[in-house]
Coordinates of C-alpha atoms in Angstrom, one line a residue:
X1 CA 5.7 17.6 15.2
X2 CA 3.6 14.8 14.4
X3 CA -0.2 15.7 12.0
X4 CA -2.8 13.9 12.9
X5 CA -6.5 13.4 12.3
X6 CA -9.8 13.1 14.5
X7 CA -12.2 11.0 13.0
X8 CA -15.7 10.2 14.3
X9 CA -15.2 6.8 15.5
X10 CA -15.3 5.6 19.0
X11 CA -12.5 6.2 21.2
X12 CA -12.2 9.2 23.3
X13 CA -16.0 9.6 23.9
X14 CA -17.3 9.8 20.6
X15 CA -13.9 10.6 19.2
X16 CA -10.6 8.1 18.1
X17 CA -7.5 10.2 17.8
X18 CA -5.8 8.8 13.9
X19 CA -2.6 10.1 13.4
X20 CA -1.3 10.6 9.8
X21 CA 2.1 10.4 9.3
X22 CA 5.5 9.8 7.2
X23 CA 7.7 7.6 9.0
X24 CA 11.0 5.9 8.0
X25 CA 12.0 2.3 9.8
X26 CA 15.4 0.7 9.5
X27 CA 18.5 -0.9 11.2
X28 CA 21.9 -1.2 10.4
X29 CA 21.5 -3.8 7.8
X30 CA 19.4 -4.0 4.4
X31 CA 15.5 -3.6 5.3
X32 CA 12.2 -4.4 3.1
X33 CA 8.7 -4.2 3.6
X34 CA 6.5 -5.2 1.0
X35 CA 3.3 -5.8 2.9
X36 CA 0.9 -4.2 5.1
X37 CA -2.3 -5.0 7.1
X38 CA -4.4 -3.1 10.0
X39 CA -5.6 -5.6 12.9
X40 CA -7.8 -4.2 16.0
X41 CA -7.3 -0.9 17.7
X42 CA -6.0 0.7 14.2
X43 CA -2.5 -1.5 15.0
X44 CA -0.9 -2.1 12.0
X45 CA 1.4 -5.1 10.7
X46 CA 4.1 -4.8 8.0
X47 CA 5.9 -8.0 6.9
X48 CA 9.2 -8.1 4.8
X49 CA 12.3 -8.8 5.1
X50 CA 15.7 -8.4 7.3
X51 CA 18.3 -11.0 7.0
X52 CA 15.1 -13.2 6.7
X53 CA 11.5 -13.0 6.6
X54 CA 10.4 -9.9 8.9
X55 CA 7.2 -8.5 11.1
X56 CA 6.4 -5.9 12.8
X57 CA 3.6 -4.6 14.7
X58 CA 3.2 -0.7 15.3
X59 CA 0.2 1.4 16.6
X60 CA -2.1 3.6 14.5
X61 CA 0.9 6.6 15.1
X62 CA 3.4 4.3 13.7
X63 CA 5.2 3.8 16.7
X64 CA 7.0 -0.1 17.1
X65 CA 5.3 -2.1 19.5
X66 CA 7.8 -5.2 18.5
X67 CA 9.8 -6.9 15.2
X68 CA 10.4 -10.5 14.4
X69 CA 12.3 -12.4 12.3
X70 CA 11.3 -15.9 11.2
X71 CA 14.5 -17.7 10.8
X72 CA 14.6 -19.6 7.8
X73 CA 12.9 -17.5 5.1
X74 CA 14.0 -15.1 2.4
X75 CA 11.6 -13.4 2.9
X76 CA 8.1 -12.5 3.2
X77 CA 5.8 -11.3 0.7
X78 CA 2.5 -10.4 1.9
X79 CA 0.4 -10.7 5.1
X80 CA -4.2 -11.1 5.3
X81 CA -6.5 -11.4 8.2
X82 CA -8.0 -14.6 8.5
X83 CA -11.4 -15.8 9.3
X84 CA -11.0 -16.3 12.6
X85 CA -8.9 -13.2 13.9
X86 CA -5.1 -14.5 12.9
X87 CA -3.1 -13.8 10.2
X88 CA -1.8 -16.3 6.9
X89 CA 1.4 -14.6 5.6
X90 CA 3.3 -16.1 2.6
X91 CA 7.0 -15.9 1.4
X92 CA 10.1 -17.4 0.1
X93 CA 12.1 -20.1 2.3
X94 CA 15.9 -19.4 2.4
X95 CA 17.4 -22.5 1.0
X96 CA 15.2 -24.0 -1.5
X97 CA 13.7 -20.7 -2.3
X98 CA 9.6 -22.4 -2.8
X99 CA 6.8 -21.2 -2.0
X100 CA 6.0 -20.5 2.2
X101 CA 2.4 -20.5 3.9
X102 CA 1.7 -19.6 7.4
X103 CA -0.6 -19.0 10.2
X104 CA 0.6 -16.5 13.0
X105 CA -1.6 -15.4 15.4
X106 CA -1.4 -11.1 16.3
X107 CA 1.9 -11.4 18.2
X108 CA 3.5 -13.4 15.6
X109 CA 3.5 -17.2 17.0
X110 CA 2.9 -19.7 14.6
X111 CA -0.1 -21.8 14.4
X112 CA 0.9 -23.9 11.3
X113 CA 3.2 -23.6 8.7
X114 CA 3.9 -24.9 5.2
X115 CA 6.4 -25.2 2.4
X116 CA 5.2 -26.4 -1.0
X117 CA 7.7 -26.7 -3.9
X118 CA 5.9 -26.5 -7.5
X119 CA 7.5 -28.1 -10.8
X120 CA 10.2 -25.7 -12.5
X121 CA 11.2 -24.2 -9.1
X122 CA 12.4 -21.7 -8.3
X123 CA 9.3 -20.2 -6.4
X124 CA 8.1 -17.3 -4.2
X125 CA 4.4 -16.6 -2.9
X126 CA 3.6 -13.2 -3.8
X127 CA 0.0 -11.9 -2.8
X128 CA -2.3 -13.6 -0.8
X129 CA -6.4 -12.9 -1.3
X130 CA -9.6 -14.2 0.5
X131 CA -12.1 -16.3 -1.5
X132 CA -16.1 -16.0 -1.2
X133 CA -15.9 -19.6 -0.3
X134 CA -13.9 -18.7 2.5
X135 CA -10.4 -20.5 1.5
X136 CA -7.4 -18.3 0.3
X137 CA -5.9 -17.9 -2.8
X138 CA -1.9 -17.2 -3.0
X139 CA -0.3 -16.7 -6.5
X140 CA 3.7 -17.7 -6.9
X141 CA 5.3 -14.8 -8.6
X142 CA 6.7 -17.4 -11.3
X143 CA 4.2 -18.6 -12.6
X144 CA 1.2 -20.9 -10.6
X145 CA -0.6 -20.3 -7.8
X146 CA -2.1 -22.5 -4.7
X147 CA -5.6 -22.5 -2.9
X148 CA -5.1 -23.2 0.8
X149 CA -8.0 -23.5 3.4
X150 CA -7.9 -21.9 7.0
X151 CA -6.0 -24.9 8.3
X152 CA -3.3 -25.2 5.8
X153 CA -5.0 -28.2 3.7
X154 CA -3.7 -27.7 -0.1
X155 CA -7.0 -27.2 -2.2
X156 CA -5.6 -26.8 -5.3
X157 CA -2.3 -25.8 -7.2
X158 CA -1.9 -25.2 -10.9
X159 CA 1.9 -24.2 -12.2
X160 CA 2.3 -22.7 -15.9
X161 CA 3.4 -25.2 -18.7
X162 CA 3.3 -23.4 -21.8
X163 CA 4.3 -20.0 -21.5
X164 CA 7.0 -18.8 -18.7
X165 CA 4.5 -17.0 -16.7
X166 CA 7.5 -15.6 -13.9
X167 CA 5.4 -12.5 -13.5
X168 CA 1.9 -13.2 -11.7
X169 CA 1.6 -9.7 -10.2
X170 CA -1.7 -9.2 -8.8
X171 CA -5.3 -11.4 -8.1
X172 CA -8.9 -10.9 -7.3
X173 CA -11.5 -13.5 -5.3
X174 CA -14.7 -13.4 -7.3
X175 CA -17.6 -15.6 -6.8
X176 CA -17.2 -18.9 -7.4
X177 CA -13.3 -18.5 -8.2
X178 CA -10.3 -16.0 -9.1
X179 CA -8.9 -14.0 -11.3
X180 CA -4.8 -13.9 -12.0
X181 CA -3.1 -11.0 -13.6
X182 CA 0.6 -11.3 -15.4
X183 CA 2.7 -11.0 -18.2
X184 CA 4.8 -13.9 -20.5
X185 CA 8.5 -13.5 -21.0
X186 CA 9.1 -12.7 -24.7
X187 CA 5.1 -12.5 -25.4
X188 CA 4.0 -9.3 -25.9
X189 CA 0.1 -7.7 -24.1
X190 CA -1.1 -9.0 -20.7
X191 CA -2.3 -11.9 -19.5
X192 CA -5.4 -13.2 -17.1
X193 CA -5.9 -16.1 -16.0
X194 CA -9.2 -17.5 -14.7
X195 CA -10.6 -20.2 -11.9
X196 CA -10.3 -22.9 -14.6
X197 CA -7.1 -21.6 -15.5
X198 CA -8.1 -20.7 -18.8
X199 CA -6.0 -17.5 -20.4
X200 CA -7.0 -14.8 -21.6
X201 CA -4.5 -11.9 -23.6
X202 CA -5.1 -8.6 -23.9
X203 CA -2.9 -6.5 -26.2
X204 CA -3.1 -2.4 -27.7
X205 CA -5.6 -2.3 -31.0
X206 CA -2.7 0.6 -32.1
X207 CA 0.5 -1.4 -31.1
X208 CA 0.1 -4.8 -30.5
X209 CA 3.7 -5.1 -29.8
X210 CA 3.7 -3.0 -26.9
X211 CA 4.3 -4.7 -23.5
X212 CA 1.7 -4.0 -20.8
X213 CA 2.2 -5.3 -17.2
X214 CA -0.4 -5.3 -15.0
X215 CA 0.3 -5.1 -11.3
X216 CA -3.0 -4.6 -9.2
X217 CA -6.9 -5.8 -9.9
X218 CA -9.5 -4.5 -7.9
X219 CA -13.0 -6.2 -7.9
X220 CA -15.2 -3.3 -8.1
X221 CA -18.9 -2.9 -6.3
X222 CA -20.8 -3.9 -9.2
X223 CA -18.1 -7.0 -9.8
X224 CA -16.2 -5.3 -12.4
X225 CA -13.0 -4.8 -12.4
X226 CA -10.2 -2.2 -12.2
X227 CA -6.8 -3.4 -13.2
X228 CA -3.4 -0.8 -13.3
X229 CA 0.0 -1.5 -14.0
X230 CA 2.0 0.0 -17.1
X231 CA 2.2 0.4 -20.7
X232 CA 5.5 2.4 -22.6
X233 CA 6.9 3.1 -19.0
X234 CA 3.6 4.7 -18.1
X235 CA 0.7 4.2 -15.7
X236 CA -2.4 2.8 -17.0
X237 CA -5.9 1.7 -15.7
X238 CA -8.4 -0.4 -17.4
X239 CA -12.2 -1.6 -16.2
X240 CA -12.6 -5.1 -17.5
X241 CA -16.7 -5.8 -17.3
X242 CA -18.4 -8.8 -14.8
X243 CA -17.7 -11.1 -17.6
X244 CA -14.4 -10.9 -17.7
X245 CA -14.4 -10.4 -21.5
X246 CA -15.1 -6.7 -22.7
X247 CA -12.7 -3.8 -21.6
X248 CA -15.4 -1.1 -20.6
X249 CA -12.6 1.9 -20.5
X250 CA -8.8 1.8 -20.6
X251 CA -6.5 4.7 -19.9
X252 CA -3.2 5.8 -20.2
X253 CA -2.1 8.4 -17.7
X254 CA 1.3 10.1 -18.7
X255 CA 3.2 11.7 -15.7
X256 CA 3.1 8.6 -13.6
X257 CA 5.1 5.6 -14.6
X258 CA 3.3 2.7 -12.9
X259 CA -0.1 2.6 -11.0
X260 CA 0.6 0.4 -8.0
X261 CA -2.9 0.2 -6.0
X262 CA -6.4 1.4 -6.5
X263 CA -9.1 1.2 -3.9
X264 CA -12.8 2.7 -3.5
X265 CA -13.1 5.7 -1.2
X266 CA -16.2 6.6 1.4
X267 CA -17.2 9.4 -1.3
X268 CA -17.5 6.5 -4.4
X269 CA -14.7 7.8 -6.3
X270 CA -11.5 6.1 -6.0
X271 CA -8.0 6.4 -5.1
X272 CA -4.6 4.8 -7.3
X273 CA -1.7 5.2 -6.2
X274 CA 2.2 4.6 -7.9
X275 CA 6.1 6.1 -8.8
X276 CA 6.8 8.9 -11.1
X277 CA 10.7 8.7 -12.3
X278 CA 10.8 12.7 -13.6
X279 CA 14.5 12.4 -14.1
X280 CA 16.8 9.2 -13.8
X281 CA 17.9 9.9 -10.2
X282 CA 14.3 10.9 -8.9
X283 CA 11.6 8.7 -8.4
X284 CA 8.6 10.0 -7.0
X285 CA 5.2 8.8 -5.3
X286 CA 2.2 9.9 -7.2
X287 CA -1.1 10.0 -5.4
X288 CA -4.7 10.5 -7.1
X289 CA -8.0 10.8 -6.9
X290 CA -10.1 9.5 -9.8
X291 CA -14.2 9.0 -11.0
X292 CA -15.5 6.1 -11.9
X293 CA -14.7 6.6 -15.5
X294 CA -10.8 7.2 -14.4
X295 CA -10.7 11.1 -15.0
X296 CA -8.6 12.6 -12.5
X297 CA -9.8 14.7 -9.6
X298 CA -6.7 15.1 -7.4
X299 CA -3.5 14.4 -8.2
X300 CA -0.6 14.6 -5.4
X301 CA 3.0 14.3 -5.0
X302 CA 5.7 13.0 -2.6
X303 CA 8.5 14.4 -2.8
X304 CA 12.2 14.6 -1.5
X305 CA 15.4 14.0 -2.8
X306 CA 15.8 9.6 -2.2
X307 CA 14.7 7.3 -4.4
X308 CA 11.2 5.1 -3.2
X309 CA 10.4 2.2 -4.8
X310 CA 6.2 1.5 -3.2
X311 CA 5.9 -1.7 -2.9
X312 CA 2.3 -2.2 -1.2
X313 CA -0.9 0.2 -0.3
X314 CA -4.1 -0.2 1.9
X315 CA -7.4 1.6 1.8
X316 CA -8.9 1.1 5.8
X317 CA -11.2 3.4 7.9
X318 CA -10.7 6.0 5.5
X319 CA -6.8 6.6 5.6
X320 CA -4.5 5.2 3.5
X321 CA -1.7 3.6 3.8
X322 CA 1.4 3.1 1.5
X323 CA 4.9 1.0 2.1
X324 CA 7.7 2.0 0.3
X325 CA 11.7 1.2 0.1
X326 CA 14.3 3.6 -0.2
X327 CA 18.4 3.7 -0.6
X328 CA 19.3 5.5 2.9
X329 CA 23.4 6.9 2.8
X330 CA 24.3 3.4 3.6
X331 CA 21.7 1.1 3.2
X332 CA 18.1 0.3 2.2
X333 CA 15.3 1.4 5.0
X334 CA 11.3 1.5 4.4
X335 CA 8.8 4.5 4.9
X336 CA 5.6 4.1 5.6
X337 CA 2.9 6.6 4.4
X338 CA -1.0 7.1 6.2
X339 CA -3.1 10.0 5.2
X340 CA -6.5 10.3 4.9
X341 CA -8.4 10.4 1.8
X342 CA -8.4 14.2 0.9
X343 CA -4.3 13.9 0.7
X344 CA -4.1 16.2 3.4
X345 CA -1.5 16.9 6.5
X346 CA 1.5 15.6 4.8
X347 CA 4.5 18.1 4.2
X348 CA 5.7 16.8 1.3
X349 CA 2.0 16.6 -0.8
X350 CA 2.4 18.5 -3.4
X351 CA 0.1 19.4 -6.4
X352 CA 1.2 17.1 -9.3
X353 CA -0.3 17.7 -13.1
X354 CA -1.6 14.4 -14.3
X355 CA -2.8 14.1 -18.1
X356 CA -4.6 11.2 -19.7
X357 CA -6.0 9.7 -22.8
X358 CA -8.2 6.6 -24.2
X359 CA -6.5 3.6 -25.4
X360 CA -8.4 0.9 -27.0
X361 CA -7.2 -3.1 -26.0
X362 CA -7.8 -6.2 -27.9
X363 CA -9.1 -9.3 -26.3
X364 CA -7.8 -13.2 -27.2
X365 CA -7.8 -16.7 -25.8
X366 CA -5.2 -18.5 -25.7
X367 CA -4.4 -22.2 -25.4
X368 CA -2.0 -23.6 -22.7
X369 CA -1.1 -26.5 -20.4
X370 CA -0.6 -27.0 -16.9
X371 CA 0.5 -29.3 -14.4
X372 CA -0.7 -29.9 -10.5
X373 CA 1.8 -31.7 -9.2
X374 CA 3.4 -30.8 -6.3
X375 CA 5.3 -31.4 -2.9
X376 CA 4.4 -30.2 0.8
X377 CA 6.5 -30.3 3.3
X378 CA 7.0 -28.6 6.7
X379 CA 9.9 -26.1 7.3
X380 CA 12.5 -25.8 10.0
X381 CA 12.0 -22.2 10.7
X382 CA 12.1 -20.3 14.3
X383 CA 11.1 -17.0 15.8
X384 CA 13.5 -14.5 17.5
X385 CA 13.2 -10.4 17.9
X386 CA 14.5 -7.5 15.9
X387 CA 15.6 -4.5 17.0
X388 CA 14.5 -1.7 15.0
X389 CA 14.4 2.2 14.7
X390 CA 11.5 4.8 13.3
X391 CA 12.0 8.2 13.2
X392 CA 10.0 11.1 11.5
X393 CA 11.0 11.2 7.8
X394 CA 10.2 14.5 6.6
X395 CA 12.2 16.0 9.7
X396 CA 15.4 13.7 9.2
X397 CA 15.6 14.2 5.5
X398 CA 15.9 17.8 4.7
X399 CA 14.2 19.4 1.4
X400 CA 13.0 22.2 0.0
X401 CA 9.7 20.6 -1.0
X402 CA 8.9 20.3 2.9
X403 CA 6.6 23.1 4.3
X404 CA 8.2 25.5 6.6
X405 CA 5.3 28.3 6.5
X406 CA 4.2 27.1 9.4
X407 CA 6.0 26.2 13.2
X408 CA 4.4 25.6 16.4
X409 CA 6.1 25.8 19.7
X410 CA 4.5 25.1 23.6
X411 CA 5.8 27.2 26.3
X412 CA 4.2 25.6 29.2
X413 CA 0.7 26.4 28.9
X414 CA 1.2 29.0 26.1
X415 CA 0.7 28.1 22.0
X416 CA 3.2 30.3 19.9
X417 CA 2.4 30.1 16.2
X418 CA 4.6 31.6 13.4
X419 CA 2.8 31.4 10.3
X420 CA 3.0 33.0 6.8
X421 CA -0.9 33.0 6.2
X422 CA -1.8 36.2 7.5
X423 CA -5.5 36.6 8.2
X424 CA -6.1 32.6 7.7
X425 CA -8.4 31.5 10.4
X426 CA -7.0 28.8 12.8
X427 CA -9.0 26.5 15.3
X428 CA -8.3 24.7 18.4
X429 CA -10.8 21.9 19.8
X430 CA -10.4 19.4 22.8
X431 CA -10.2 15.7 22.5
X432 CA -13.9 15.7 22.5
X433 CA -14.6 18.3 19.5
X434 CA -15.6 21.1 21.0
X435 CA -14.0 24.6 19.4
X436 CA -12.3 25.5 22.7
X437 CA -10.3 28.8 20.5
X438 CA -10.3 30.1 17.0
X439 CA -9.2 33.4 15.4
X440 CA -7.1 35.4 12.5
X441 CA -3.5 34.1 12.8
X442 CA -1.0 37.2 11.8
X443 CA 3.1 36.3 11.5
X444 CA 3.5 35.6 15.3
X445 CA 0.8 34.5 17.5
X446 CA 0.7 33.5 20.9
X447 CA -2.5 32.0 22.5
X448 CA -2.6 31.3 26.4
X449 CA -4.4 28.1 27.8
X450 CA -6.0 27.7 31.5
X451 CA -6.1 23.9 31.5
X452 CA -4.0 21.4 30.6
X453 CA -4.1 18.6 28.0
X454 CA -4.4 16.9 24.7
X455 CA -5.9 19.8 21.7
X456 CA -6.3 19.9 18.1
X457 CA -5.1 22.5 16.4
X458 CA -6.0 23.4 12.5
X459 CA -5.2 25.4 10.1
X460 CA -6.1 25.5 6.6
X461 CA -6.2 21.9 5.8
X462 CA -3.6 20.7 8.2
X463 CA -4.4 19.3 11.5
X464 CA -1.6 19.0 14.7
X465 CA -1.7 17.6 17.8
X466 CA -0.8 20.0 20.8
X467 CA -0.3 19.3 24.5
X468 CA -0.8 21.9 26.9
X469 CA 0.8 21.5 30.1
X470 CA 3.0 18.8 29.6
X471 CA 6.4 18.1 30.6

């Protein structure tokens, strides 16, 4: 059985049918996904990689519509919707393992392509963001980072001289220019680095020694920022202010061990997502809900018993969407998470306590060179399909953290609930919204329909899809 949500937004009459769901993908061999995007119609477009660089393209259920491979690359990293309608993803070639740039249009044909090799190879582009002039920004996980314009003319590319800045994690478009998170090999604090590639380190007043890696930056309404990561194999969060200097707040929350992706949500409070290792062969999704000072509001938990690494999240229409990898019995797969904002309709959410405190960071400049130099040339690569399956993850991997106080069965045109909520009011609307049934559920219901179709059942705060009179 497959949740789902209705939200208020075109579609059936005045109604789109968004289904929430935890799915697992995967094929006989090793399988990554490390980014996502959602195109028109709610589709949605994951990119990682197979034996090479991978995409795939699946409806707003989660259902494949169609996998590629690009021949030729390692891999690829990360995947943003262009000005014009297409799409610029941006990877690792397989050989000479530098930096890859392309234009694909929604059913994955190329419209141009690029490979650019930096100084001190090797290379890999990481995360690609849109700039307020309009061109794109991609950071190479090792160190430098490349402005590209929507027809694949180089701009501008700066690689790190002085310090071995192999981990650029995360970047922002601000106006007039970016802003470049990391860490330094052997250098203790964080690192930012700015438009004019000026550096900036931040480090704990209490314990400058301490390592902090920063993974995510959000540019905030009021062009602040929000930038997580970890600090002593703990999640942290920290508002840096418009000026890029002064740390407004910094926290350190404790049963979470890295914060992975923050976003705003419709209500103005914000979501952050990241893994929670509670014992060494257990690592967790955390999910929470947070104010705009970072105190928590709602704080969830995925559980079950196989290891999931996320790898990349997306806020959009109000659901949210997470990508994580995971060791199956023989080999790596991906799930995919979407649920809406409230953390509701997904069987393994469970209530997770998540304590914080203050922490106070120090700001410094630092000096550095850089070089631009670089090379551009124009890969051999091709384009051939994948065969791929998805299947419902929380019914093909068993635990006890799954909910089983509820099942639903459909007998033709009857409903037969069995439900451990005694006296708990259910409801049952048609595709347009109108209550069609509702009631007190007792252990073993069973409701009779006269008409056939597509209804939405709910109960407490899980919502199902039910179809009456189907074969």
């Amino acid at each position: 059985m497959i949740n789902f949500i209705i939200s208020a937004y075109g579609g059936f009459g005045a109604y789109e049918i968004n289904f929430t769901f935890v799915n697992g993908y995967g094929s006989s061999t090793d399988n990554f996904a490390y980014g996502i995007n959602i195109i028109s119609n709610n589709d949605i477009l994951v990119v990682g990689k197979d034996a090479d660089g991978m995409i795939m393209k699946m409806d707003p259920s989660g259902n494949i519509k169609w996998t590629k491979k690009i021949v030729g690359l390692y891999t690829i990293n990360d995947i943003i919707r262009s000005s014009d309608g297409k799409y610029i993803v941006v990877g690792q070639t397989n050989t000479s393992y530098q930096i890859y740039i392309s234009k694909i249009d929604t059913n994955a044909s190329k419209i141009w392509e690029k490979e650019l090799a930096l100084p001190n190879g090797p290379h890999s582009a990481y995360k690609i963001v849109k700039l307020k002039d309009g061109n794109y920004l991609v950071i190479d996980h090792f160190g430098g980072i490349v402005v590209v314009d929507e027809n694949g003319n180089i701009i501008k590319t700066r690689r790190e001289l002085s310090y071995d800045l192999r981990f650029f994690n995360g970047l922002g478009g601000v106006e007039g220019g970016y802003l470049v998170i990391g860490n330094v090999t052997n250098v203790t604090g964080m690192f930012i680095a700015y438009s004019d590639f000026s550096i900036a380190r931040f480090t704990k007043s209490d314990d400058p020694s301490a390592t902090i890696t920063p993974i995510y930056v959000l540019q905030d309404q009021d062009s602040s920022y929000l930038i997580s990561g970890y600090i002593y194999n703990k999640g942290f969060i920290m508002r840096l202010g418009k000026d890029m200097l002064n740390v407004r707040w910094a926290k350190i929350y404790n049963e979470i061990n890295s914060i992975k992706f923050i976003s705003r949500t419709s209500d103005g409070n914000y979501v952050a997502i990241g893994n929670y290792k509670p014992t060494n062969d257990s690592d967790q999704i955390v999910i929470f809900k947070m104010d705009t000072i970072g105190n928590v509001i709602l704080s969830k938990i995925f559980k079950n018993p196989y290891n999931k690494t996320i790898t990349s999240a997306i806020y959009e229409n109000n659901y949210i969407y997470i990508i994580s990898n995971f060791k199956n019995v023989n080999n790596y797969d991906f799930i995919i998470i979407k649920t809406d904002e409230n953390l509701s309709g997904i069987c393994n959410f469970q209530d997770h306590n998540l304590t914080y405190n203050d922490f106070q960071l120090n700001r410094e400049s630092v000096t550095h060179s850089y070089t631009s130099s670089n090379s551009v040339n124009i890969p051999s690569t091709s384009i051939s399909n994948l065969s791929y399956n998805g299947y419902n993850f929380c019914s093909s991997y068993s635990s006890e953290n799954c909910s089983n106080d509820i099942s639903i069965s459909i007998d033709g045109y009857n409903l037969k609930i069995h439900s451990q909520y005694k006296n708990e009011m259910f409801y049952i609307y048609d595709i347009s919204g109108n209550l069609v049934k509702g009631g007190y559920l007792k252990e073993n219901n069973s409701i009779s329909f006269s008409k056939a179709g597509i209804y939405i059942l709910k109960i407490k705060s899980r919502t199902y899809k039910i179809i009456i009179g189907g074969k």
